[in-house]
mmCIF file of C-alpha atoms in Angstrom:
data_model
loop_
_atom_site.group_PDB
_atom_site.id
_atom_site.type_symbol
_atom_site.label_atom_id
_atom_site.label_comp_id
_atom_site.label_asym_id
_atom_site.label_seq_id
_atom_site.Cartn_x
_atom_site.Cartn_y
_atom_site.Cartn_z
ATOM 1 C CA UNK A 1 0.147 -0.277 -0.003
ATOM 2 C CA UNK A 2 0.354 3.970 -0.006
ATOM 3 C CA UNK A 3 0.495 4.318 3.416
ATOM 4 C CA UNK A 4 0.747 2.252 7.140
ATOM 5 C CA UNK A 5 -1.093 3.150 9.856
ATOM 6 C CA UNK A 6 -0.469 1.697 13.402
ATOM 7 C CA UNK A 7 -4.340 1.031 15.014
ATOM 8 C CA UNK A 8 -5.539 4.385 16.100
ATOM 9 C CA UNK A 9 -5.431 5.142 19.743
ATOM 10 C CA UNK A 10 -7.559 7.639 21.786
ATOM 11 C CA UNK A 11 -5.641 9.939 23.967
ATOM 12 C CA UNK A 12 -5.692 11.827 27.073
ATOM 13 C CA UNK A 13 -5.446 15.759 27.811
ATOM 14 C CA UNK A 14 -1.034 15.023 28.254
ATOM 15 C CA UNK A 15 -0.882 13.083 24.675
ATOM 16 C CA UNK A 16 -0.696 10.094 26.585
ATOM 17 C CA UNK A 17 -2.822 6.867 25.463
ATOM 18 C CA UNK A 18 -5.937 5.891 27.590
ATOM 19 C CA UNK A 19 -9.099 3.442 26.936
ATOM 20 C CA UNK A 20 -11.890 5.119 28.939
ATOM 21 C CA UNK A 21 -12.533 9.089 28.981
ATOM 22 C CA UNK A 22 -14.598 9.852 32.415
ATOM 23 C CA UNK A 23 -18.465 11.565 31.094
ATOM 24 C CA UNK A 24 -17.864 14.948 30.154
ATOM 25 C CA UNK A 25 -14.299 14.994 28.496
ATOM 26 C CA UNK A 26 -13.159 15.744 25.509
ATOM 27 C CA UNK A 27 -11.581 12.234 23.419
ATOM 28 C CA UNK A 28 -9.170 12.322 21.287
ATOM 29 C CA UNK A 29 -8.099 9.836 18.653
ATOM 30 C CA UNK A 30 -4.483 9.846 17.363
ATOM 31 C CA UNK A 31 -3.160 8.295 13.388
ATOM 32 C CA UNK A 32 -0.354 7.665 13.141
ATOM 33 C CA UNK A 33 0.546 7.360 9.973
ATOM 34 C CA UNK A 34 4.134 6.499 7.386
ATOM 35 C CA UNK A 35 3.692 7.293 3.981
ATOM 36 C CA UNK A 36 5.603 4.938 2.112
ATOM 37 C CA UNK A 37 5.078 7.473 -1.263
ATOM 38 C CA UNK A 38 3.282 11.230 -2.420
ATOM 39 C CA UNK A 39 -0.452 10.848 -1.346
ATOM 40 C CA UNK A 40 -3.184 13.894 -3.262
ATOM 41 C CA UNK A 41 -5.176 15.253 -1.026
ATOM 42 C CA UNK A 42 -4.684 12.495 2.459
ATOM 43 C CA UNK A 43 -8.306 12.371 4.281
ATOM 44 C CA UNK A 44 -8.743 10.046 7.158
ATOM 45 C CA UNK A 45 -12.432 10.415 8.748
ATOM 46 C CA UNK A 46 -14.250 7.753 11.448
ATOM 47 C CA UNK A 47 -17.496 7.185 12.955
ATOM 48 C CA UNK A 48 -18.897 6.185 15.822
ATOM 49 C CA UNK A 49 -21.848 4.039 16.512
ATOM 50 C CA UNK A 50 -23.753 2.262 19.369
ATOM 51 C CA UNK A 51 -23.283 -0.971 19.529
ATOM 52 C CA UNK A 52 -26.521 -2.285 17.775
ATOM 53 C CA UNK A 53 -25.046 -0.530 14.565
ATOM 54 C CA UNK A 54 -26.874 3.039 15.138
ATOM 55 C CA UNK A 55 -24.493 5.575 13.437
ATOM 56 C CA UNK A 56 -24.256 8.531 15.395
ATOM 57 C CA UNK A 57 -22.069 10.879 13.011
ATOM 58 C CA UNK A 58 -19.571 10.970 11.044
ATOM 59 C CA UNK A 59 -15.791 13.388 11.328
ATOM 60 C CA UNK A 60 -13.415 13.487 8.837
ATOM 61 C CA UNK A 61 -10.488 15.757 8.316
ATOM 62 C CA UNK A 62 -11.498 17.402 5.188
ATOM 63 C CA UNK A 63 -14.188 18.829 6.472
ATOM 64 C CA UNK A 64 -12.026 20.941 8.845
ATOM 65 C CA UNK A 65 -10.403 24.276 7.193
ATOM 66 C CA UNK A 66 -7.262 23.484 9.120
ATOM 67 C CA UNK A 67 -6.437 20.315 7.020
ATOM 68 C CA UNK A 68 -8.667 19.728 4.340
ATOM 69 C CA UNK A 69 -7.631 17.792 2.002
ATOM 70 C CA UNK A 70 -3.490 17.666 2.079
ATOM 71 C CA UNK A 71 -0.851 16.972 -0.286
ATOM 72 C CA UNK A 72 1.899 14.832 1.673
ATOM 73 C CA UNK A 73 4.871 13.289 0.774
ATOM 74 C CA UNK A 74 6.943 9.767 2.218
ATOM 75 C CA UNK A 75 7.327 10.650 5.772
ATOM 76 C CA UNK A 76 5.648 9.606 9.131
ATOM 77 C CA UNK A 77 2.810 11.522 10.722
ATOM 78 C CA UNK A 78 0.323 11.633 13.238
ATOM 79 C CA UNK A 79 -3.262 12.972 12.868
ATOM 80 C CA UNK A 80 -5.441 13.780 15.701
ATOM 81 C CA UNK A 81 -8.632 13.946 15.963
ATOM 82 C CA UNK A 82 -10.643 15.798 18.931
ATOM 83 C CA UNK A 83 -14.050 14.458 19.577
ATOM 84 C CA UNK A 84 -16.392 17.274 20.186
ATOM 85 C CA UNK A 85 -19.228 16.244 21.874
ATOM 86 C CA UNK A 86 -18.763 16.190 25.845
ATOM 87 C CA UNK A 87 -22.523 14.900 26.670
ATOM 88 C CA UNK A 88 -21.968 11.408 24.539
ATOM 89 C CA UNK A 89 -23.474 8.977 27.435
ATOM 90 C CA UNK A 90 -21.380 6.408 29.606
ATOM 91 C CA UNK A 91 -21.170 4.002 27.399
ATOM 92 C CA UNK A 92 -18.986 1.502 24.839
ATOM 93 C CA UNK A 93 -19.225 2.918 20.776
ATOM 94 C CA UNK A 94 -17.441 1.419 17.808
ATOM 95 C CA UNK A 95 -15.430 3.302 15.950
ATOM 96 C CA UNK A 96 -14.989 2.235 12.039
ATOM 97 C CA UNK A 97 -12.597 4.370 10.947
ATOM 98 C CA UNK A 98 -10.225 4.855 7.216
ATOM 99 C CA UNK A 99 -8.194 6.538 4.848
ATOM 100 C CA UNK A 100 -8.301 8.224 1.208
ATOM 101 C CA UNK A 101 -6.590 9.914 -1.350
ATOM 102 C CA UNK A 102 -8.401 13.188 -2.957
ATOM 103 C CA UNK A 103 -9.886 11.027 -5.781
ATOM 104 C CA UNK A 104 -12.219 8.742 -2.961
ATOM 105 C CA UNK A 105 -9.064 5.520 -3.353
ATOM 106 C CA UNK A 106 -9.739 3.698 0.083
ATOM 107 C CA UNK A 107 -5.842 2.912 1.474
ATOM 108 C CA UNK A 108 -7.393 1.474 5.444
ATOM 109 C CA UNK A 109 -10.566 0.919 6.413
ATOM 110 C CA UNK A 110 -11.684 -1.398 9.568
ATOM 111 C CA UNK A 111 -14.899 -1.288 11.433
ATOM 112 C CA UNK A 112 -14.206 -3.248 14.019
ATOM 113 C CA UNK A 113 -11.032 -2.561 15.540
ATOM 114 C CA UNK A 114 -11.028 0.998 18.002
ATOM 115 C CA UNK A 115 -13.779 1.522 20.652
ATOM 116 C CA UNK A 116 -14.400 3.981 22.229
ATOM 117 C CA UNK A 117 -15.497 3.843 26.091
ATOM 118 C CA UNK A 118 -17.433 6.312 27.826
ATOM 119 C CA UNK A 119 -17.286 6.089 31.973
ATOM 120 C CA UNK A 120 -19.243 6.732 34.646
ATOM 121 C CA UNK A 121 -20.834 10.799 34.821
ATOM 122 C CA UNK A 122 -18.696 13.140 36.672
ATOM 123 C CA UNK A 123 -21.490 15.521 37.815
ATOM 124 C CA UNK A 124 -24.926 14.970 38.918
ATOM 125 C CA UNK A 125 -27.464 15.396 36.020
ATOM 126 C CA UNK A 126 -30.771 14.222 35.917
ATOM 127 C CA UNK A 127 -31.408 11.807 33.503
ATOM 128 C CA UNK A 128 -32.860 8.926 32.569
ATOM 129 C CA UNK A 129 -31.468 7.054 29.042
ATOM 130 C CA UNK A 130 -30.709 8.229 26.040
ATOM 131 C CA UNK A 131 -26.600 8.619 23.882
ATOM 132 C CA UNK A 132 -26.462 12.022 24.743
ATOM 133 C CA UNK A 133 -26.836 12.944 28.440
ATOM 134 C CA UNK A 134 -27.883 16.272 27.284
ATOM 135 C CA UNK A 135 -30.346 19.362 28.385
ATOM 136 C CA UNK A 136 -31.400 22.679 26.804
ATOM 137 C CA UNK A 137 -30.937 26.019 28.483
ATOM 138 C CA UNK A 138 -33.729 27.403 30.960
ATOM 139 C CA UNK A 139 -34.386 30.815 32.936
ATOM 140 C CA UNK A 140 -36.272 31.198 35.531
ATOM 141 C CA UNK A 141 -36.866 35.340 36.467
ATOM 142 C CA UNK A 142 -40.402 37.181 37.836
ATOM 143 C CA UNK A 143 -42.718 37.739 35.949
ATOM 144 C CA UNK A 144 -46.138 39.025 37.514
ATOM 145 C CA UNK A 145 -49.139 36.986 36.594
ATOM 146 C CA UNK A 146 -52.300 38.679 35.182
ATOM 147 C CA UNK A 147 -55.452 37.139 36.600
ATOM 148 C CA UNK A 148 -58.338 37.645 34.241
ATOM 149 C CA UNK A 149 -61.123 38.008 36.095
ATOM 150 C CA UNK A 150 -64.403 35.456 36.461
#
């Protein structure tokens, strides 16, 4: 192949590998690439799926204006993706991932080698069940209510 990829792995804020995050953390997935020949428009991506196969979302490096489709020469590269979804509920998720070139040719794909584990919530939250432990913004103001006369 034109590129070799170490199995992507999760890292903590200190850049060290981790096996689990706490609810509210911002997981980061690190890709370590060894490019063997020039690649036009390298792009990596991953999806987050529930254990029963429901895809929650996908993320692609080409969609981030800071990275886009990257033309790379032979060498070693590190690409990191932050999952900016702190409301993701505790549980284990499947993370299919892949790498493509500008023409859409798949260079690497795996459907089952990476998982994401979100542990217990670090703060109290009134929730029942769901994939996202999210709530809206609430506001309480004092407001006189005029009662109609009957």
